[in-house]
mmCIF file of C-alpha atoms and ligand atoms in Angstrom:
data_model
loop_
_atom_site.group_PDB
_atom_site.id
_atom_site.type_symbol
_atom_site.label_atom_id
_atom_site.label_comp_id
_atom_site.label_asym_id
_atom_site.label_seq_id
_atom_site.Cartn_x
_atom_site.Cartn_y
_atom_site.Cartn_z
ATOM 1 C CA MET A 1 1.427 -0.555 -20.176
ATOM 2 C CA LYS A 2 4.379 -3.418 -19.570
ATOM 3 C CA LYS A 3 5.891 -3.850 -16.103
ATOM 4 C CA SER A 4 8.822 -2.948 -17.576
ATOM 5 C CA LYS A 5 7.914 0.181 -19.365
ATOM 6 C CA LEU A 6 7.328 1.610 -16.599
ATOM 7 C CA ARG A 7 10.060 0.665 -14.251
ATOM 8 C CA LYS A 8 11.993 2.569 -17.623
ATOM 9 C CA LYS A 9 9.878 5.164 -16.062
ATOM 10 C CA GLY A 10 10.316 5.204 -13.024
ATOM 11 C CA TRP A 11 6.907 5.814 -11.312
ATOM 12 C CA LEU A 12 6.678 3.034 -9.401
ATOM 13 C CA LEU A 13 8.755 3.538 -7.120
ATOM 14 C CA GLY A 14 8.669 7.954 -7.589
ATOM 15 C CA TYR A 15 11.839 9.147 -9.894
ATOM 16 C CA SER A 16 9.710 10.030 -12.381
ATOM 17 C CA ASP A 17 8.033 13.769 -12.760
ATOM 18 C CA PHE A 18 4.967 14.811 -12.544
ATOM 19 C CA THR A 19 4.263 15.233 -15.863
ATOM 20 C CA GLU A 20 5.257 11.526 -16.999
ATOM 21 C CA TYR A 21 3.293 9.862 -12.812
ATOM 22 C CA SER A 22 0.258 11.647 -13.993
ATOM 23 C CA LYS A 23 -0.698 10.807 -17.747
ATOM 24 C CA ASN A 24 0.470 7.418 -16.834
ATOM 25 C CA ARG A 25 -1.777 7.058 -13.753
ATOM 26 C CA ARG A 26 -4.892 5.675 -14.596
ATOM 27 C CA ASP A 27 -7.800 6.578 -12.520
ATOM 28 C CA GLU A 28 -9.006 3.307 -11.221
ATOM 29 C CA ASP A 29 -5.051 1.776 -10.727
ATOM 30 C CA SER A 30 -5.382 3.656 -6.795
ATOM 31 C CA LEU A 31 -5.614 1.008 -4.196
ATOM 32 C CA ASP A 32 -5.851 3.777 -1.245
ATOM 33 C CA LEU A 33 -8.729 2.923 -0.022
ATOM 34 C CA GLU A 34 -8.778 -1.213 -0.385
ATOM 35 C CA ILE A 35 -5.538 -1.029 1.845
ATOM 36 C CA TYR A 36 -5.733 1.370 4.336
ATOM 37 C CA VAL A 37 -10.224 1.152 4.434
ATOM 38 C CA LYS A 38 -10.708 -2.489 3.642
ATOM 39 C CA GLY A 39 -8.117 -3.502 5.163
ATOM 40 C CA LEU A 40 -6.207 -1.774 8.062
ATOM 41 C CA GLY A 41 -9.642 -0.524 8.808
ATOM 42 C CA LEU A 42 -9.435 3.380 9.001
ATOM 43 C CA LYS A 43 -11.197 6.673 8.200
ATOM 44 C CA SER A 44 -9.051 8.228 6.405
ATOM 45 C CA LEU A 45 -6.144 8.413 3.735
ATOM 46 C CA HIS A 46 -3.407 11.079 5.927
ATOM 47 C CA GLN A 47 -0.424 10.307 8.147
ATOM 48 C CA GLY A 48 -1.754 11.245 11.001
ATOM 49 C CA LEU A 49 -0.393 13.505 13.335
ATOM 50 C CA TRP A 50 0.532 11.778 16.467
ATOM 51 C CA GLN A 51 1.058 13.742 19.847
ATOM 52 C CA LYS A 52 3.266 13.149 22.614
ATOM 53 C CA GLY A 53 3.849 10.645 24.606
ATOM 54 C CA GLN A 54 0.611 8.689 22.612
ATOM 55 C CA PRO A 55 1.396 4.441 22.217
ATOM 56 C CA VAL A 56 2.297 4.267 18.351
ATOM 57 C CA THR A 57 0.488 1.212 17.553
ATOM 58 C CA LEU A 58 -2.475 0.783 14.846
ATOM 59 C CA ASP A 59 -5.626 0.847 17.251
ATOM 60 C CA GLU A 60 -4.388 4.084 18.528
ATOM 61 C CA LEU A 61 -3.852 4.737 13.939
ATOM 62 C CA PRO A 62 -7.006 6.488 13.622
ATOM 63 C CA LYS A 63 -6.361 9.018 16.711
ATOM 64 C CA ALA A 64 -4.082 10.773 15.048
ATOM 65 C CA GLN A 65 -5.266 10.690 11.969
ATOM 66 C CA LYS A 66 -8.493 13.104 13.482
ATOM 67 C CA ASN A 67 -5.498 14.941 15.016
ATOM 68 C CA TYR A 68 -4.612 15.650 11.818
ATOM 69 C CA THR A 69 -7.868 16.567 10.820
ATOM 70 C CA MET A 70 -8.525 19.173 13.301
ATOM 71 C CA LYS A 71 -4.834 20.364 13.670
ATOM 72 C CA LEU A 72 -5.092 21.219 9.322
ATOM 73 C CA ILE A 73 -8.909 22.408 9.666
ATOM 74 C CA ASP A 74 -8.526 24.733 12.259
ATOM 75 C CA MET A 75 -5.526 26.459 9.882
ATOM 76 C CA PHE A 76 -9.009 27.943 8.639
ATOM 77 C CA PRO A 77 -9.745 31.056 9.372
ATOM 78 C CA GLU A 78 -13.277 32.219 11.100
ATOM 79 C CA GLU A 79 -15.730 33.280 8.153
ATOM 80 C CA VAL A 80 -14.779 30.463 6.569
ATOM 81 C CA GLU A 81 -18.231 28.688 4.561
ATOM 82 C CA THR A 82 -17.392 27.352 1.524
ATOM 83 C CA VAL A 83 -14.345 24.153 0.575
ATOM 84 C CA LEU A 84 -12.975 23.090 -1.889
ATOM 85 C CA ASP A 85 -11.669 19.547 -1.083
ATOM 86 C CA VAL A 86 -9.829 18.133 -3.765
ATOM 87 C CA GLY A 87 -8.286 14.582 -3.558
ATOM 88 C CA ALA A 88 -11.517 14.047 -0.242
ATOM 89 C CA GLY A 89 -9.839 10.404 0.069
ATOM 90 C CA VAL A 90 -12.698 8.990 2.046
ATOM 91 C CA GLY A 91 -14.044 12.154 3.471
ATOM 92 C CA ASP A 92 -12.678 12.472 6.682
ATOM 93 C CA ASN A 93 -11.953 16.161 6.023
ATOM 94 C CA ALA A 94 -14.422 16.645 4.978
ATOM 95 C CA ILE A 95 -16.768 15.346 7.069
ATOM 96 C CA TYR A 96 -14.945 17.336 10.081
ATOM 97 C CA MET A 97 -15.484 21.065 8.460
ATOM 98 C CA ALA A 98 -19.561 19.730 7.515
ATOM 99 C CA ASP A 99 -20.175 19.472 10.694
ATOM 100 C CA LYS A 100 -18.802 22.943 11.687
ATOM 101 C CA GLY A 101 -21.387 23.576 9.114
ATOM 102 C CA MET A 102 -19.176 24.850 5.911
ATOM 103 C CA LYS A 103 -20.211 23.909 2.498
ATOM 104 C CA VAL A 104 -17.397 21.227 1.213
ATOM 105 C CA THR A 105 -17.375 20.386 -2.395
ATOM 106 C CA CYS A 106 -15.571 17.225 -2.473
ATOM 107 C CA ILE A 107 -12.996 16.241 -5.586
ATOM 108 C CA SER A 108 -11.448 13.246 -6.691
ATOM 109 C CA PRO A 109 -10.663 10.842 -9.893
ATOM 110 C CA SER A 110 -11.098 7.596 -8.622
ATOM 111 C CA PRO A 111 -14.792 5.643 -9.212
ATOM 112 C CA SER A 112 -13.620 4.159 -5.638
ATOM 113 C CA GLN A 113 -13.626 6.959 -3.039
ATOM 114 C CA GLU A 114 -16.986 7.779 -5.532
ATOM 115 C CA ASN A 115 -18.922 4.899 -4.458
ATOM 116 C CA TYR A 116 -17.736 5.834 -0.389
ATOM 117 C CA PHE A 117 -18.994 9.274 -0.929
ATOM 118 C CA ALA A 118 -22.598 8.300 -2.856
ATOM 119 C CA GLU A 119 -23.183 4.782 0.085
ATOM 120 C CA ASN A 120 -21.872 6.816 3.539
ATOM 121 C CA ILE A 121 -21.342 10.227 3.496
ATOM 122 C CA LEU A 122 -23.488 12.103 0.791
ATOM 123 C CA PRO A 123 -26.939 10.519 2.140
ATOM 124 C CA GLU A 124 -26.140 11.952 5.668
ATOM 125 C CA TYR A 125 -24.753 15.775 4.596
ATOM 126 C CA GLU A 126 -26.586 18.475 2.466
ATOM 127 C CA ASN A 127 -23.539 20.006 2.548
ATOM 128 C CA VAL A 128 -21.032 17.738 1.178
ATOM 129 C CA SER A 129 -21.126 17.175 -2.848
ATOM 130 C CA PHE A 130 -18.546 14.918 -4.496
ATOM 131 C CA ILE A 131 -18.035 15.724 -7.931
ATOM 132 C CA ARG A 132 -15.603 12.780 -10.135
ATOM 133 C CA CYS A 133 -12.578 14.184 -11.557
ATOM 134 C CA LYS A 134 -8.649 15.466 -11.420
ATOM 135 C CA TYR A 135 -8.352 18.547 -9.937
ATOM 136 C CA GLU A 136 -6.201 20.055 -13.488
ATOM 137 C CA ASP A 137 -9.432 18.622 -15.079
ATOM 138 C CA LEU A 138 -11.794 20.387 -12.819
ATOM 139 C CA GLU A 139 -14.346 22.723 -14.882
ATOM 140 C CA ILE A 140 -17.202 24.602 -12.593
ATOM 141 C CA ASN A 141 -18.567 27.733 -12.478
ATOM 142 C CA GLU A 142 -17.943 28.204 -7.997
ATOM 143 C CA LYS A 143 -14.979 29.879 -6.365
ATOM 144 C CA PHE A 144 -14.436 29.204 -2.939
ATOM 145 C CA ASP A 145 -12.813 30.685 0.375
ATOM 146 C CA VAL A 146 -10.809 27.911 0.838
ATOM 147 C CA VAL A 147 -8.596 25.300 -1.683
ATOM 148 C CA LEU A 148 -7.823 22.003 0.864
ATOM 149 C CA LEU A 149 -4.409 19.791 -0.051
ATOM 150 C CA SER A 150 -4.895 17.869 2.920
ATOM 151 C CA GLU A 151 -1.979 14.793 1.101
ATOM 152 C CA SER A 152 -2.940 15.687 -2.531
ATOM 153 C CA SER A 153 -0.791 17.964 -3.863
ATOM 154 C CA ASN A 154 1.638 15.800 -5.365
ATOM 155 C CA TYR A 155 -0.172 14.008 -7.872
ATOM 156 C CA PHE A 156 -0.261 16.576 -10.031
ATOM 157 C CA PRO A 157 2.100 19.343 -11.091
ATOM 158 C CA ILE A 158 2.929 22.278 -9.470
ATOM 159 C CA GLU A 159 1.919 25.185 -11.164
ATOM 160 C CA ASN A 160 -1.272 22.872 -12.791
ATOM 161 C CA GLY A 161 -1.976 22.851 -8.789
ATOM 162 C CA LEU A 162 -1.320 26.030 -7.989
ATOM 163 C CA GLY A 163 -3.431 27.245 -11.237
ATOM 164 C CA GLN A 164 -6.748 26.171 -10.274
ATOM 165 C CA THR A 165 -6.461 26.887 -6.749
ATOM 166 C CA ILE A 166 -5.919 30.909 -7.754
ATOM 167 C CA ARG A 167 -8.364 30.658 -10.530
ATOM 168 C CA TYR A 168 -11.556 28.581 -7.873
ATOM 169 C CA LEU A 169 -9.699 30.546 -5.538
ATOM 170 C CA LYS A 170 -12.189 34.108 -3.706
ATOM 171 C CA ARG A 171 -10.306 36.767 -3.965
ATOM 172 C CA GLY A 172 -8.856 36.802 -0.018
ATOM 173 C CA GLY A 173 -9.032 33.233 -0.091
ATOM 174 C CA TYR A 174 -6.694 30.119 1.559
ATOM 175 C CA LEU A 175 -5.185 27.996 0.451
ATOM 176 C CA VAL A 176 -4.311 25.628 2.709
ATOM 177 C CA MET A 177 -2.412 22.357 2.881
ATOM 178 C CA GLY A 178 -0.377 18.833 4.483
ATOM 179 C CA SER A 179 1.766 17.717 2.550
ATOM 180 C CA HIS A 180 5.346 15.517 2.658
ATOM 181 C CA PHE A 181 7.362 17.420 0.101
ATOM 182 C CA ARG A 182 10.971 16.723 -0.681
ATOM 183 C CA LYS A 183 13.684 18.775 1.509
ATOM 184 C CA ASP A 184 16.082 19.638 -2.006
ATOM 185 C CA SER A 185 15.879 17.940 -5.212
ATOM 186 C CA ARG A 186 18.185 15.092 -5.575
ATOM 187 C CA ARG A 187 16.993 11.783 -7.546
ATOM 188 C CA ASP A 188 14.687 9.612 -4.256
ATOM 189 C CA PHE A 189 10.979 10.273 -3.686
ATOM 190 C CA LYS A 190 11.096 12.790 -6.886
ATOM 191 C CA GLU A 191 7.011 12.064 -7.012
ATOM 192 C CA MET A 192 6.899 14.862 -4.688
ATOM 193 C CA HIS A 193 7.559 18.265 -4.738
ATOM 194 C CA VAL A 194 10.530 20.139 -4.182
ATOM 195 C CA HIS A 195 9.382 23.339 -0.679
ATOM 196 C CA GLU A 196 11.407 25.026 -1.707
ATOM 197 C CA SER A 197 10.317 25.091 -5.479
ATOM 198 C CA TYR A 198 6.055 24.581 -4.129
ATOM 199 C CA LEU A 199 7.498 27.835 -1.810
ATOM 200 C CA ASP A 200 9.015 30.214 -4.986
ATOM 201 C CA SER A 201 6.275 29.286 -7.492
ATOM 202 C CA ALA A 202 2.858 30.535 -4.793
ATOM 203 C CA LYS A 203 4.927 33.516 -4.314
ATOM 204 C CA LYS A 204 5.266 34.028 -7.716
ATOM 205 C CA ARG A 205 1.422 33.883 -8.466
ATOM 206 C CA GLY A 206 0.754 36.064 -5.981
ATOM 207 C CA LEU A 207 -0.330 33.558 -2.870
ATOM 208 C CA ILE A 208 1.144 35.447 0.374
ATOM 209 C CA LEU A 209 2.384 32.706 2.668
ATOM 210 C CA VAL A 210 0.221 32.657 5.735
ATOM 211 C CA GLU A 211 2.264 29.712 7.848
ATOM 212 C CA ASP A 212 4.876 26.803 7.008
ATOM 213 C CA ILE A 213 4.339 23.824 10.328
ATOM 214 C CA ASP A 214 6.930 21.927 9.646
ATOM 215 C CA VAL A 215 5.229 18.532 11.681
ATOM 216 C CA THR A 216 7.380 16.233 10.323
ATOM 217 C CA SER A 217 8.247 14.629 14.196
ATOM 218 C CA GLN A 218 4.402 13.706 13.539
ATOM 219 C CA VAL A 219 4.261 12.305 11.495
ATOM 220 C CA ILE A 220 6.531 10.083 11.469
ATOM 221 C CA GLN A 221 4.897 7.331 13.496
ATOM 222 C CA THR A 222 3.151 6.517 11.203
ATOM 223 C CA MET A 223 6.010 5.445 9.348
ATOM 224 C CA GLU A 224 7.362 3.037 11.556
ATOM 225 C CA LEU A 225 4.272 1.713 12.032
ATOM 226 C CA TYR A 226 3.676 1.347 8.372
ATOM 227 C CA HIS A 227 7.202 0.252 7.857
ATOM 228 C CA ASN A 228 6.664 -2.601 10.636
ATOM 229 C CA ILE A 229 3.794 -3.683 9.364
ATOM 230 C CA TYR A 230 5.207 -4.361 5.672
ATOM 231 C CA LYS A 231 8.802 -5.916 7.080
ATOM 232 C CA TYR A 232 6.044 -9.252 7.110
ATOM 233 C CA ILE A 233 4.776 -8.802 4.358
ATOM 234 C CA PRO A 234 7.018 -10.169 1.766
ATOM 235 C CA PRO A 235 7.186 -13.853 5.086
ATOM 236 C CA ILE A 236 3.521 -14.198 4.645
ATOM 237 C CA THR A 237 2.859 -13.740 0.341
ATOM 238 C CA GLU A 238 5.708 -16.351 -0.134
ATOM 239 C CA VAL A 239 4.532 -19.227 2.566
ATOM 240 C CA LEU A 240 1.156 -18.228 1.167
ATOM 241 C CA ILE A 241 2.782 -18.356 -2.235
ATOM 242 C CA ASP A 242 4.139 -21.951 -1.442
ATOM 243 C CA PHE A 243 1.498 -23.557 -0.688
ATOM 244 C CA TYR A 244 -0.448 -22.261 -3.974
ATOM 245 C CA LYS A 245 1.596 -24.181 -5.092
ATOM 246 C CA LYS A 246 2.006 -27.227 -4.068
ATOM 247 C CA SER A 247 -1.898 -27.486 -3.252
ATOM 248 C CA PHE A 248 -4.362 -26.076 -6.141
ATOM 249 C CA ARG A 249 -1.763 -25.731 -9.187
ATOM 250 C CA LYS A 250 -0.969 -28.776 -8.635
ATOM 251 C CA LYS A 251 -4.696 -29.945 -8.507
ATOM 252 C CA TYR A 252 -6.483 -27.617 -11.020
ATOM 253 C CA TRP A 253 -3.193 -26.167 -13.004
ATOM 254 C CA ILE A 254 -5.324 -24.976 -16.319
ATOM 255 C CA ILE A 255 -7.656 -22.939 -14.551
ATOM 256 C CA SER A 256 -4.595 -22.172 -12.763
ATOM 257 C CA LYS A 257 -2.918 -20.928 -16.586
ATOM 258 C CA ILE A 258 -5.375 -19.136 -17.341
ATOM 259 C CA VAL A 259 -5.897 -17.062 -14.113
ATOM 260 C CA SER A 260 -1.583 -16.920 -14.358
ATOM 261 C CA ALA A 261 -1.884 -15.559 -18.434
ATOM 262 C CA PHE A 262 -5.047 -12.887 -17.413
ATOM 263 C CA PHE A 263 -3.404 -11.443 -14.778
ATOM 264 C CA ASN A 264 -0.077 -11.996 -14.414
ATOM 265 C CA GLN A 265 1.005 -8.184 -15.002
ATOM 266 C CA GLU A 266 -1.562 -7.386 -11.626
ATOM 267 C CA PHE A 267 0.929 -9.852 -9.734
ATOM 268 C CA GLU A 268 4.041 -8.327 -10.642
ATOM 269 C CA MET A 269 2.479 -5.437 -9.986
ATOM 270 C CA ALA A 270 0.636 -6.045 -6.495
ATOM 271 C CA LYS A 271 4.352 -8.026 -5.678
ATOM 272 C CA GLU A 272 6.601 -4.244 -6.826
ATOM 273 C CA MET A 273 4.593 -2.585 -4.860
ATOM 274 C CA LEU A 274 4.172 -5.196 -1.286
ATOM 275 C CA PHE A 275 7.961 -5.819 -1.025
ATOM 276 C CA GLU A 276 9.993 -2.975 -3.311
ATOM 277 C CA VAL A 277 8.009 0.568 -3.434
ATOM 278 C CA GLY A 278 5.977 0.248 -0.012
ATOM 279 C CA PRO A 279 8.330 -1.117 2.584
ATOM 280 C CA ARG A 280 11.228 2.213 0.586
ATOM 281 C CA ARG A 281 8.444 4.168 0.856
ATOM 282 C CA THR A 282 8.013 4.065 4.457
ATOM 283 C CA ASP A 283 11.357 3.961 5.899
ATOM 284 C CA PRO A 284 11.838 5.714 8.263
ATOM 285 C CA LYS A 285 15.264 7.047 7.828
ATOM 286 C CA LEU A 286 14.872 7.245 4.142
ATOM 287 C CA PHE A 287 11.629 9.880 5.448
ATOM 288 C CA LEU A 288 14.155 12.239 7.759
ATOM 289 C CA GLU A 289 16.842 11.943 4.472
ATOM 290 C CA TYR A 290 14.376 13.416 1.893
ATOM 291 C CA LEU A 291 11.558 14.599 3.632
ATOM 292 C CA THR A 292 9.390 17.371 5.279
ATOM 293 C CA TYR A 293 6.235 17.067 6.229
ATOM 294 C CA ARG A 294 4.479 20.685 5.959
ATOM 295 C CA PHE A 295 1.529 22.380 7.140
ATOM 296 C CA ILE A 296 1.122 25.157 5.108
ATOM 297 C CA ALA A 297 -1.733 28.659 4.909
ATOM 298 C CA PHE A 298 -1.634 30.734 1.351
ATOM 299 C CA LYS A 299 -3.655 34.040 1.584
ATOM 300 C CA LYS A 300 -5.094 35.244 -2.481
ATOM 301 C CA GLY A 301 -3.298 38.501 -2.636
ATOM 302 C CA MET A 302 -5.299 41.010 -5.038
ATOM 303 C CA ASP A 303 -2.611 41.143 -7.427
ATOM 304 C CA SER A 304 -2.707 36.718 -8.405
ATOM 305 C CA GLN A 305 -2.668 34.923 -11.101
HETATM 306 C C1 SAM B 1 -3.346 10.558 0.192
HETATM 307 S S1 SAM B 1 -4.405 10.749 -0.253
HETATM 308 C C2 SAM B 1 -5.124 12.180 0.775
HETATM 309 C C3 SAM B 1 -6.472 12.023 0.560
HETATM 310 C C4 SAM B 1 -7.276 12.935 1.677
HETATM 311 N N1 SAM B 1 -7.496 14.041 1.617
HETATM 312 C C5 SAM B 1 -6.899 12.889 3.123
HETATM 313 O O1 SAM B 1 -6.633 14.015 3.361
HETATM 314 O O2 SAM B 1 -7.333 11.405 3.202
HETATM 315 C C6 SAM B 1 -5.105 11.429 -1.700
HETATM 316 C C7 SAM B 1 -6.187 11.682 -2.696
HETATM 317 O O3 SAM B 1 -6.155 12.539 -3.863
HETATM 318 C C8 SAM B 1 -6.457 11.657 -5.122
HETATM 319 N N2 SAM B 1 -6.113 12.015 -5.976
HETATM 320 C C9 SAM B 1 -4.928 11.815 -7.184
HETATM 321 N N3 SAM B 1 -4.453 12.162 -8.424
HETATM 322 C C10 SAM B 1 -5.717 13.279 -8.147
HETATM 323 C C11 SAM B 1 -6.141 14.003 -9.183
HETATM 324 N N4 SAM B 1 -5.250 13.850 -10.554
HETATM 325 N N5 SAM B 1 -7.313 15.360 -8.674
HETATM 326 C C12 SAM B 1 -7.793 15.222 -7.889
HETATM 327 N N6 SAM B 1 -7.251 14.685 -6.563
HETATM 328 C C13 SAM B 1 -6.202 13.273 -6.975
HETATM 329 C C14 SAM B 1 -6.603 10.843 -4.518
HETATM 330 O O4 SAM B 1 -8.032 9.724 -4.806
HETATM 331 C C15 SAM B 1 -7.442 10.838 -3.067
HETATM 332 O O5 SAM B 1 -8.546 11.018 -2.917
#
């Protein structure tokens, strides 16, 4: 799909609705693992949960992420044995749960995450398995004590996510989630669910709200951190492009033309991600204006549907 069409649909800046967003997204489009794990050396894809007084630096982010994982998983009731970890990322939550003796079924549509699990997690953890697919398309014959949506609920429409969750939860099981939500239905950040709509839909489907904790003030530090990093990307990229134009392109103009012809769209998208989407999506002021970050637990009631 051409960039102009993407821009018109607005998914790069999150102006489109979910149906459009997920329809146009290819599984291999996700660069999360490459940026955060290979690029920044992290072992988690979620925002982390900062403690009071903790210095806000990149070196401290893994500690905040560990804290997030612990706090979120510790919301589970004691007796949990089986978990469906939806959008399992690079398995930091799964490892924590597996170390506690739970049997964890991880799913994600990302081929690079599938490889990461195969190389780093599955050989060591017998009680962890991985299925590569979208949650909306999952077809298995199993039910779980907990469905975990750790920063993955915004990747599919509310109804699809809740429908699948009710289908895969045992009676009396729990949906536990950590996620950004929009505070209201304003247009910006439209790729995220509206908090109230999510709670309403869950209630209508018979999920009973057990906890809804606002942790925005412990997540916002990650935005500050990433926003500061994004600040340096445009000037550094400009310098590199300038260098490339002066040296490589002059010397090897035929190769340069071929590369541009094949990868122009990818370059444009990368530029847009780095120069526009990233800085805007990590802007702490916009975050606080439009979003709220929640840790939520629901229990599947008798009449869930
Ligand atoms: C922000 S990451 C969170 C990863 C992990 N749960 C964590 O807490 O670090 C979002 C995850 O959702 C996955 N995802 C994206 N679309 C999905 C879909 N349609 N169904 C299931 N998972 C999806 C991504 O591949 C990624 O693993």
